[in-house]
mmCIF file of C-alpha atoms in Angstrom:
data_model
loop_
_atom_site.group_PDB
_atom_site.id
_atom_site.type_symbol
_atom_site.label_atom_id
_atom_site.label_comp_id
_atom_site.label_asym_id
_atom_site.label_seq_id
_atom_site.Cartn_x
_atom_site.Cartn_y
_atom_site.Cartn_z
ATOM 1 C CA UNK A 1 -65.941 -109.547 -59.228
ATOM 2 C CA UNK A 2 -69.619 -110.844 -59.596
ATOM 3 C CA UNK A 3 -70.946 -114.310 -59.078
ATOM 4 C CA UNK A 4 -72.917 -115.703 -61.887
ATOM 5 C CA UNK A 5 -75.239 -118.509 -61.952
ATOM 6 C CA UNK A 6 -74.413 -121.308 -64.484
ATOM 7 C CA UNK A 7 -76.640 -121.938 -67.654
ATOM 8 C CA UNK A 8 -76.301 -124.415 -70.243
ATOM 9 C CA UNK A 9 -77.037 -122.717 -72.877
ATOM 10 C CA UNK A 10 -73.558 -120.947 -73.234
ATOM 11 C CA UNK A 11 -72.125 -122.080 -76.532
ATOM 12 C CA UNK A 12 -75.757 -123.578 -77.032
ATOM 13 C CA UNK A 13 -73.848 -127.209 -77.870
ATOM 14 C CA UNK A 14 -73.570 -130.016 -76.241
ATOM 15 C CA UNK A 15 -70.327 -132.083 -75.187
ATOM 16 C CA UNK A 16 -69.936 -133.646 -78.555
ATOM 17 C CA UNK A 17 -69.126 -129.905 -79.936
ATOM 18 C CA UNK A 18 -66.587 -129.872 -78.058
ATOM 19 C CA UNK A 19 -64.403 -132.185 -80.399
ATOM 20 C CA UNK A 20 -62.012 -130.691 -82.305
ATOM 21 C CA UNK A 21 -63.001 -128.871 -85.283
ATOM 22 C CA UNK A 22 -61.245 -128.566 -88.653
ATOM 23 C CA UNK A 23 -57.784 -128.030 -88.500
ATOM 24 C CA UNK A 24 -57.487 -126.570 -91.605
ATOM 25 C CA UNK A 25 -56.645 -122.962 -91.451
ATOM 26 C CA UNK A 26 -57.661 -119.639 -92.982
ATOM 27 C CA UNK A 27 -56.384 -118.287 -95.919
ATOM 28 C CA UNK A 28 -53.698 -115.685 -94.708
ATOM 29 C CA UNK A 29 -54.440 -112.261 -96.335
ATOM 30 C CA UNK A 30 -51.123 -110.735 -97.948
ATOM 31 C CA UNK A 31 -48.301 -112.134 -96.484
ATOM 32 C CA UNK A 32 -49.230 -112.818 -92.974
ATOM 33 C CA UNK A 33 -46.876 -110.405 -91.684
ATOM 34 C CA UNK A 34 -49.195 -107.292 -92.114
ATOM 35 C CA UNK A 35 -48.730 -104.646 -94.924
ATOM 36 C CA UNK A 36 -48.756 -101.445 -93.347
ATOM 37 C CA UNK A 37 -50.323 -99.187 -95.840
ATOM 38 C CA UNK A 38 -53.648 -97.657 -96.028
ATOM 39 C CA UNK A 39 -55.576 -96.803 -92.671
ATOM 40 C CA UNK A 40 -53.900 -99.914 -90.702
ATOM 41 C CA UNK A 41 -52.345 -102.192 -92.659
ATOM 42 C CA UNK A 42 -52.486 -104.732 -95.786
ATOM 43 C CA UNK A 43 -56.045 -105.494 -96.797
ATOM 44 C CA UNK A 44 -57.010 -108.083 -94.538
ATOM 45 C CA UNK A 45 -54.658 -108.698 -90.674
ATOM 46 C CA UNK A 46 -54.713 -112.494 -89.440
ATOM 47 C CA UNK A 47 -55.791 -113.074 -86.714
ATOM 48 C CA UNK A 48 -54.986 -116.553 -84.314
ATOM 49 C CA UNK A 49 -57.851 -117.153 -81.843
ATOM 50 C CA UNK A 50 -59.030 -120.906 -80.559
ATOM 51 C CA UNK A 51 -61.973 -122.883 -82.069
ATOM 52 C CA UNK A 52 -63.199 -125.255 -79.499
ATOM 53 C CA UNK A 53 -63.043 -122.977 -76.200
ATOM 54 C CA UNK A 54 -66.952 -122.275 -75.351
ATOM 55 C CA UNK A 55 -66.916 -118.422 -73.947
ATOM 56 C CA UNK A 56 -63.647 -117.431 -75.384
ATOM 57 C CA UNK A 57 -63.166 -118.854 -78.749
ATOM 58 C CA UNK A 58 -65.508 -121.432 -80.589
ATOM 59 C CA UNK A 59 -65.974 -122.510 -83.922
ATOM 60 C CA UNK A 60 -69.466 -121.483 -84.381
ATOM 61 C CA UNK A 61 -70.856 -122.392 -88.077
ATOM 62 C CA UNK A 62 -67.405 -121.422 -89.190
ATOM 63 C CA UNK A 63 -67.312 -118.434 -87.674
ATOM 64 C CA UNK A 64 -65.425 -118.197 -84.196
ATOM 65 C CA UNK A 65 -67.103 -115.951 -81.204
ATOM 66 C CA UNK A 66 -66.460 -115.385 -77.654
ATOM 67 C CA UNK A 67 -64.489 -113.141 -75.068
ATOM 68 C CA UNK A 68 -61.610 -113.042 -77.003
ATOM 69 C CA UNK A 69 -62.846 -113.329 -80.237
ATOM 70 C CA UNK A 70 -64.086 -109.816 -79.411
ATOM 71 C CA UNK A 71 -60.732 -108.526 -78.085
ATOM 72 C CA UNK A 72 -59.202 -109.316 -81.523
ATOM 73 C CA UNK A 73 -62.122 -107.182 -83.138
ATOM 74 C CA UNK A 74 -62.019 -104.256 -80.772
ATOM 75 C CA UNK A 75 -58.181 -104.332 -81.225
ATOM 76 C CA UNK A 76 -57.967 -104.955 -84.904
ATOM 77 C CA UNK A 77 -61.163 -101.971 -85.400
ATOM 78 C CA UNK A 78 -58.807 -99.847 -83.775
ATOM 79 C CA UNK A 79 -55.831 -100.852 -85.652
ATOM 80 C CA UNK A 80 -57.787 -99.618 -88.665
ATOM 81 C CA UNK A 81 -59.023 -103.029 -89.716
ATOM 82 C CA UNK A 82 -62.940 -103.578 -90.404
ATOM 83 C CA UNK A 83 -64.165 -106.586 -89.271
ATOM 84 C CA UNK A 84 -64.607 -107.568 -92.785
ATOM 85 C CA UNK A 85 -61.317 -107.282 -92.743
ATOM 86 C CA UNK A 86 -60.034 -109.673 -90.343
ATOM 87 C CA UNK A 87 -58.982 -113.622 -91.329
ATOM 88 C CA UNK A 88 -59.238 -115.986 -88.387
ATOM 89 C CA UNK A 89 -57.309 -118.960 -88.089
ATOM 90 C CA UNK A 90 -57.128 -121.686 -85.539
ATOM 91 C CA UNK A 91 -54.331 -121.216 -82.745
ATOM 92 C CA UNK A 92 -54.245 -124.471 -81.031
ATOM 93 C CA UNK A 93 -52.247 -124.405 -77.803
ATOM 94 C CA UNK A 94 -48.923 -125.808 -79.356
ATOM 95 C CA UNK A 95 -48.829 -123.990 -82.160
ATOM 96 C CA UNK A 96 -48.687 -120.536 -81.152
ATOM 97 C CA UNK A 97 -45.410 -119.584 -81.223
ATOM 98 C CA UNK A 98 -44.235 -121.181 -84.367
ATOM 99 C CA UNK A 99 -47.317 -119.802 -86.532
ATOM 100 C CA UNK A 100 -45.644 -116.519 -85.118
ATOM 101 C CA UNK A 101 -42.697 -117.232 -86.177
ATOM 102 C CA UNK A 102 -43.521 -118.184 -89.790
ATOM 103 C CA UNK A 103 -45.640 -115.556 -90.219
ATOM 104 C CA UNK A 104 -48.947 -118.023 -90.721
ATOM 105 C CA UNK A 105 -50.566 -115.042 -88.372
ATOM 106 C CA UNK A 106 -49.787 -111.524 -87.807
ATOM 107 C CA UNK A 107 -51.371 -112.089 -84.138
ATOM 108 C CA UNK A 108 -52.650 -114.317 -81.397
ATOM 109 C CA UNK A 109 -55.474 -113.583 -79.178
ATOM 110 C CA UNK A 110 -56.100 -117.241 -78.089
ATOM 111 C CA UNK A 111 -56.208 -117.750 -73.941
ATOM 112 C CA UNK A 112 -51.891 -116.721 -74.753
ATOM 113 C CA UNK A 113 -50.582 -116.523 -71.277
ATOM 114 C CA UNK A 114 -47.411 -114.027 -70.963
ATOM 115 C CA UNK A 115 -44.341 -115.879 -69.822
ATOM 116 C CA UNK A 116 -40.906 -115.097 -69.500
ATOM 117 C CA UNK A 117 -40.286 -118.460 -71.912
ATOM 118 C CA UNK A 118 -42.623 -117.268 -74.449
ATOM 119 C CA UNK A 119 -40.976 -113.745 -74.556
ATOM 120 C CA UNK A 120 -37.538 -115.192 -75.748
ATOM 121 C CA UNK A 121 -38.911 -116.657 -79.155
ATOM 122 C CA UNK A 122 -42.458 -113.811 -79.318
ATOM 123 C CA UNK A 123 -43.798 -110.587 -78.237
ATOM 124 C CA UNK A 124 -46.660 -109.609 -76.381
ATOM 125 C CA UNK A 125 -48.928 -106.947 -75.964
ATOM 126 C CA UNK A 126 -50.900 -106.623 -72.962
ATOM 127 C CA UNK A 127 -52.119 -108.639 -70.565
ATOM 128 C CA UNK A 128 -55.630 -107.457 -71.803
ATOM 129 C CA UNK A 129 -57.271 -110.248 -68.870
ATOM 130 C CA UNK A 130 -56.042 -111.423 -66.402
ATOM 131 C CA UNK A 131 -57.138 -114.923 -65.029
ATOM 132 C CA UNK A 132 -56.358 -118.292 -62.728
ATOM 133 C CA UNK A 133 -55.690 -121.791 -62.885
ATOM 134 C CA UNK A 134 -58.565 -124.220 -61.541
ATOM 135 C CA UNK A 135 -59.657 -127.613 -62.300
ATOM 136 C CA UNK A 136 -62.524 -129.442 -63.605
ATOM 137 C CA UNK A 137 -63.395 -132.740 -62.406
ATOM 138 C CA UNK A 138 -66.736 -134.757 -63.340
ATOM 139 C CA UNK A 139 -69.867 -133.721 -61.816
ATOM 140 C CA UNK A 140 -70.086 -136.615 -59.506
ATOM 141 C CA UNK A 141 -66.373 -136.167 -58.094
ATOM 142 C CA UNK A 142 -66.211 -134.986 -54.439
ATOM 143 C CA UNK A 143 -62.976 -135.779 -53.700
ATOM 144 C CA UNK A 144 -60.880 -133.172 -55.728
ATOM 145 C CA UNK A 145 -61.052 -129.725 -54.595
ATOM 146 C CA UNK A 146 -57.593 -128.526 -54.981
ATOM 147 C CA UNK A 147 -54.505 -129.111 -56.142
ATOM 148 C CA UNK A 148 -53.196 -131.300 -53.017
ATOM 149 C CA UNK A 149 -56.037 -133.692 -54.294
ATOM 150 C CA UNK A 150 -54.880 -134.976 -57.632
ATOM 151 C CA UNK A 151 -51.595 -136.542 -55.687
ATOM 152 C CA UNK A 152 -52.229 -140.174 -57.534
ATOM 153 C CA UNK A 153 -54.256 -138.629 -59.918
ATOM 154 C CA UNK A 154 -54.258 -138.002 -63.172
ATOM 155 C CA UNK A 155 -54.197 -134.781 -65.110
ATOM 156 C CA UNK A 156 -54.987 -133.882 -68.520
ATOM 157 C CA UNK A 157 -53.468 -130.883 -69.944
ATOM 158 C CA UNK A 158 -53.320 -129.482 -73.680
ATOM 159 C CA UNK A 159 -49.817 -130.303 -75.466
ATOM 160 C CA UNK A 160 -48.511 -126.479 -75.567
ATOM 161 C CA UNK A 161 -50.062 -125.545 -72.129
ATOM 162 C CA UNK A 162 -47.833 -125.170 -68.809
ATOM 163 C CA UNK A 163 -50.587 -125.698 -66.983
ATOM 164 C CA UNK A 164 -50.549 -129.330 -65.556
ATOM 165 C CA UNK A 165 -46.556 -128.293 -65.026
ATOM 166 C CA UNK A 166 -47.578 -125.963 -62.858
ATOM 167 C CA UNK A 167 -48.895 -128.440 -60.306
ATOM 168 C CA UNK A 168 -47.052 -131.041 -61.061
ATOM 169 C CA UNK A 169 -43.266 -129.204 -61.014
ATOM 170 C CA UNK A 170 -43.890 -126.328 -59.638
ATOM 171 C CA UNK A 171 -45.916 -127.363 -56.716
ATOM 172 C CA UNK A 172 -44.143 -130.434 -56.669
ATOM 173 C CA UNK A 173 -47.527 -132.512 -56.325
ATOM 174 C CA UNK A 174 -47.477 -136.111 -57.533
ATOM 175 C CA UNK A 175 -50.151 -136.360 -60.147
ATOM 176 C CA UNK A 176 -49.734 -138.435 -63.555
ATOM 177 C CA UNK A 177 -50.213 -136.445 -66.570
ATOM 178 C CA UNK A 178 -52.218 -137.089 -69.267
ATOM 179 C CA UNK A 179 -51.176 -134.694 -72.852
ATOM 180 C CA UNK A 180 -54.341 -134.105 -75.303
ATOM 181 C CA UNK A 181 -53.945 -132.028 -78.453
ATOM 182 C CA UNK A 182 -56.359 -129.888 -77.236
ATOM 183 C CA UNK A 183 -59.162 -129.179 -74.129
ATOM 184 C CA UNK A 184 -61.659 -130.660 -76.235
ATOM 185 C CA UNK A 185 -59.615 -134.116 -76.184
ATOM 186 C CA UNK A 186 -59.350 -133.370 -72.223
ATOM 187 C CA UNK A 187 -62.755 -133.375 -71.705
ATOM 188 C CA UNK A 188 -63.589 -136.197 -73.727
ATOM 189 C CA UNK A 189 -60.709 -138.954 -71.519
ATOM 190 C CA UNK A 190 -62.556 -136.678 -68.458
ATOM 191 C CA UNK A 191 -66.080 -137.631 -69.553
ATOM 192 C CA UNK A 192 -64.875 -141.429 -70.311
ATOM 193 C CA UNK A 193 -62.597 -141.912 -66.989
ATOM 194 C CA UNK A 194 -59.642 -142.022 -68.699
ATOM 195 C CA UNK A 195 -58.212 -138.921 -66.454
ATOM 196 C CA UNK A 196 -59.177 -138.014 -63.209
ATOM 197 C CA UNK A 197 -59.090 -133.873 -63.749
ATOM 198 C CA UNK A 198 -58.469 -131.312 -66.577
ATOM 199 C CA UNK A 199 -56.575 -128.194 -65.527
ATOM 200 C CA UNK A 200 -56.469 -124.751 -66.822
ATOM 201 C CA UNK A 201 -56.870 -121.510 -66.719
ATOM 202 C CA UNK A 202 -60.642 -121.003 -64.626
ATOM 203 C CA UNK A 203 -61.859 -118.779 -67.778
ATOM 204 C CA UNK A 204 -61.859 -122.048 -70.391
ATOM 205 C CA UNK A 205 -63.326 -124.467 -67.997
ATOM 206 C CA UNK A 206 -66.029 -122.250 -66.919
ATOM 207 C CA UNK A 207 -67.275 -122.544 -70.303
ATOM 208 C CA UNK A 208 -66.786 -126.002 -70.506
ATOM 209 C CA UNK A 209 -68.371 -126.174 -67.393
ATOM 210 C CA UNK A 210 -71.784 -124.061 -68.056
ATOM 211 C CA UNK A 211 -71.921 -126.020 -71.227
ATOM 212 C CA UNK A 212 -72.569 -129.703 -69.219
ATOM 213 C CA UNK A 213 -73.228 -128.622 -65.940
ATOM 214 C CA UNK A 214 -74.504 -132.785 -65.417
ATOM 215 C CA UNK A 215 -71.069 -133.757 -66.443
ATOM 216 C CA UNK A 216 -68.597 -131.724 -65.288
ATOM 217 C CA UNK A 217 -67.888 -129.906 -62.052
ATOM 218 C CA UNK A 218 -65.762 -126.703 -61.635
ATOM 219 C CA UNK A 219 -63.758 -126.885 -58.299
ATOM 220 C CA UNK A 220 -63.776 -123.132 -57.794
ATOM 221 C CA UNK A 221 -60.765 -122.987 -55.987
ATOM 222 C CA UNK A 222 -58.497 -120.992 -58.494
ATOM 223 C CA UNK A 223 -54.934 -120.629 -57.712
ATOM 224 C CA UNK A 224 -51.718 -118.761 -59.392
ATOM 225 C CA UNK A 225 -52.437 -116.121 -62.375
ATOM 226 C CA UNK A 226 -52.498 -116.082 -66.034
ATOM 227 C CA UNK A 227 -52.260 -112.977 -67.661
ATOM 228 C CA UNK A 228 -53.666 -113.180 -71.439
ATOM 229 C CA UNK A 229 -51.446 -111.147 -73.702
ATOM 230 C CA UNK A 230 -51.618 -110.750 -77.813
ATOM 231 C CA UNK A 231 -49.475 -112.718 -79.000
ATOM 232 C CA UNK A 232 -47.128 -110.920 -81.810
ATOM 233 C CA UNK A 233 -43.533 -111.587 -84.078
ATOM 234 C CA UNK A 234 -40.721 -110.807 -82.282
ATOM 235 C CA UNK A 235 -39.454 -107.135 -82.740
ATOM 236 C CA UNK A 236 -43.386 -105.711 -82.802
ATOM 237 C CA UNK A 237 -42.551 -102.616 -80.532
ATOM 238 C CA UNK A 238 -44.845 -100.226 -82.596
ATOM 239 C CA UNK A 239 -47.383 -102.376 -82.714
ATOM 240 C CA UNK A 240 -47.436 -103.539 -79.331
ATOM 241 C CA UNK A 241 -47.833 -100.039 -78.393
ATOM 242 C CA UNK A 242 -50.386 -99.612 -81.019
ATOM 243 C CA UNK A 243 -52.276 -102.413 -79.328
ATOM 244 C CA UNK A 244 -51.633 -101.414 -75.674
ATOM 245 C CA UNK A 245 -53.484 -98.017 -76.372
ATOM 246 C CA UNK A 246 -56.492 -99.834 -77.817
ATOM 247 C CA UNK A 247 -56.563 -102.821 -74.833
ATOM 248 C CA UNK A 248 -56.826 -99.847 -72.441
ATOM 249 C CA UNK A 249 -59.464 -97.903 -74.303
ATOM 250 C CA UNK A 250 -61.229 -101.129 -74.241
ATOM 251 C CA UNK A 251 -61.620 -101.043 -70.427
ATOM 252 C CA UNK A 252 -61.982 -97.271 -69.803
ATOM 253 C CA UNK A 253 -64.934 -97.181 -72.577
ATOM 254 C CA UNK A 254 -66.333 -100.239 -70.571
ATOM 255 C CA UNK A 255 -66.144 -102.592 -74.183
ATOM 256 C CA UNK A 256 -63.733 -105.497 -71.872
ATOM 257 C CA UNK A 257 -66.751 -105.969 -69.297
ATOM 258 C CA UNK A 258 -69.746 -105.815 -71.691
ATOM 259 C CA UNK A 259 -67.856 -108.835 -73.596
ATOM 260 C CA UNK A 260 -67.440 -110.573 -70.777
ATOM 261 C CA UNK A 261 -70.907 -110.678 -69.481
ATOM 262 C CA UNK A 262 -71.514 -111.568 -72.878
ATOM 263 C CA UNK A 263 -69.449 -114.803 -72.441
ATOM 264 C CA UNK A 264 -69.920 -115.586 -68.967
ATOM 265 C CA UNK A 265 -72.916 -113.075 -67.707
ATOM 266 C CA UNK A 266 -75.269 -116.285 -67.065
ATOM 267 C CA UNK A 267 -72.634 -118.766 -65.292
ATOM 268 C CA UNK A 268 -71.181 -118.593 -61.935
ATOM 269 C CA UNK A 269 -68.044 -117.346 -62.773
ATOM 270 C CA UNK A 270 -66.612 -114.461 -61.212
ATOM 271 C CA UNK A 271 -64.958 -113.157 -63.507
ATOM 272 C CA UNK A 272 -62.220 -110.305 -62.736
ATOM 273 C CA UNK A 273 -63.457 -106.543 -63.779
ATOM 274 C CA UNK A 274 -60.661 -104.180 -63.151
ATOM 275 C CA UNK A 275 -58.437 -103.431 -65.596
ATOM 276 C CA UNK A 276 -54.995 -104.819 -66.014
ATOM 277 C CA UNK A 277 -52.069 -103.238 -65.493
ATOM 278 C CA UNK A 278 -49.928 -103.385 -68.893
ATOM 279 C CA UNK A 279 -46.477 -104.509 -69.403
ATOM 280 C CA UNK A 280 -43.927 -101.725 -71.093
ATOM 281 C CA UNK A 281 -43.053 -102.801 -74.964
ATOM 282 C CA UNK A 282 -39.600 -103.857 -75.228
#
């Protein structure tokens, strides 16, 4: 892992961009469930990925980019999709699963930690990243620099996002938590005093982080691991194999680290470079 030095011009917007965008979503080529004919599917595969998440997934000009923004391309390129070809729509934290479910998406590549909850309603492909929890605290805060800090605190979290629950249940530390739609809400009741930390995974708050380095302060003290998977509908076997075989070409053609010093080559983040080690299909 490399340290990085932070620059503000990641994203290139200020804290105001990082309100939530439209909600509205994309139009869902076909079905939303993927026609498999032709080189890799239906005409167009729909893709979930998150709009307000400098580094990884933000709504730029109505476009999204970042880290995982370019995992969905790789992945759907070698699916047999052109990027042309792709449809994104916005994943927000809470509705993952369901758009899933009802087919709104044919996959999720939005910061979708792999958990043994998640499993029983979705699949998953990967992990194609693997990251940690951290916090974020405003820049002038020297008094949180773990998670034994926010006892008394309060904690913002995004409403779909275990997270917060992590500290609070299953380190059984006494913080009060604060539920925002999204990160983007987080940051804003961070920025006005409203909470006293944001916690998530250290890849999303970097960005927010390099984005306002005067506002907001990273603690750098990650903890516990969050291994990003693509999200899928339940019974996906084939194609979670499908995309397991393109996640590790990804790394051993180098693609996974030159889009990550892409996102986070000028911040401080030290961002993990070895390649994940897969979970079996089932």
């Amino acid at each position: 892992m490399r340290a990085r030095r932070i620059n503000s011009a990641l994203g290139g917007v200020a804290v105001l961009a990082l309100t939530l965008t439209a909600c509205g979503t994309a139009d869902v080529g076909g079905t939303g469930s993927g026609d498999d004919s032709g080189d890799g599917g239906g005409d167009t595969i729909t893709i979930g990925v998150k709009y307000d998440q400098p580094g990884l997934g933000l709504d730029e000009g109505g476009t999204p980019v970042g880290f995982d923004v370019d995992v969905a391309t790789y992945i759907a390129e070698e699916l047999g999709y052109s990027a042309d070809q792709i449809e994104w729509t916005e994943a927000a934290s809470a509705n993952r699963e369901s758009f899933l479910q009802q087919g709104t998406v044919d996959m999720i590549a939005a910061t979708y930690s792999i958990t043994d909850e998640r499993r029983d309603v979705v699949d998953f492909a990967g992990p194609y990243y693997v990251a940690q929890q951290d916090i974020l605290t405003q820049a002038g805060d020297s008094d949180i620099n773990g998670p034994d800090d926010l006892e008394g605190k309060v904690l913002c979290s995004a409403s779909g996002s275990r997270s917060a629950h992590n500290i609070t249940e299953d380190m059984g530390i006494d913080a009060e938590l604060r539920e925002a739609g999204n990160y983007s809400e987080c940051l804003e009741l961070l920025n006005n005093g409203t909470v006293d930390a944001v916690t998530t995974d250290n890849t999303i708050l970097a960005g927010f982080a390099a984005q306002n380095p005067d506002d907001f302060r990273m603690v750098n003290n990650p903890f516990g691991e969050e291994r990003y998977g693509v999200g899928l509908p339940a019974g996906s076997t084939e194609r979670c194999e499908e995309i397991n075989e393109a996640i590790t070409k990804m790394w051993e053609d180098g693609s996974a680290t030159e889009y990550l010093n892409s996102a986070f080559g000028e911040t401080d983040f030290a961002f993990e470079e070895s390649t994940p080690e897969l979970d079996a299909c089932a």
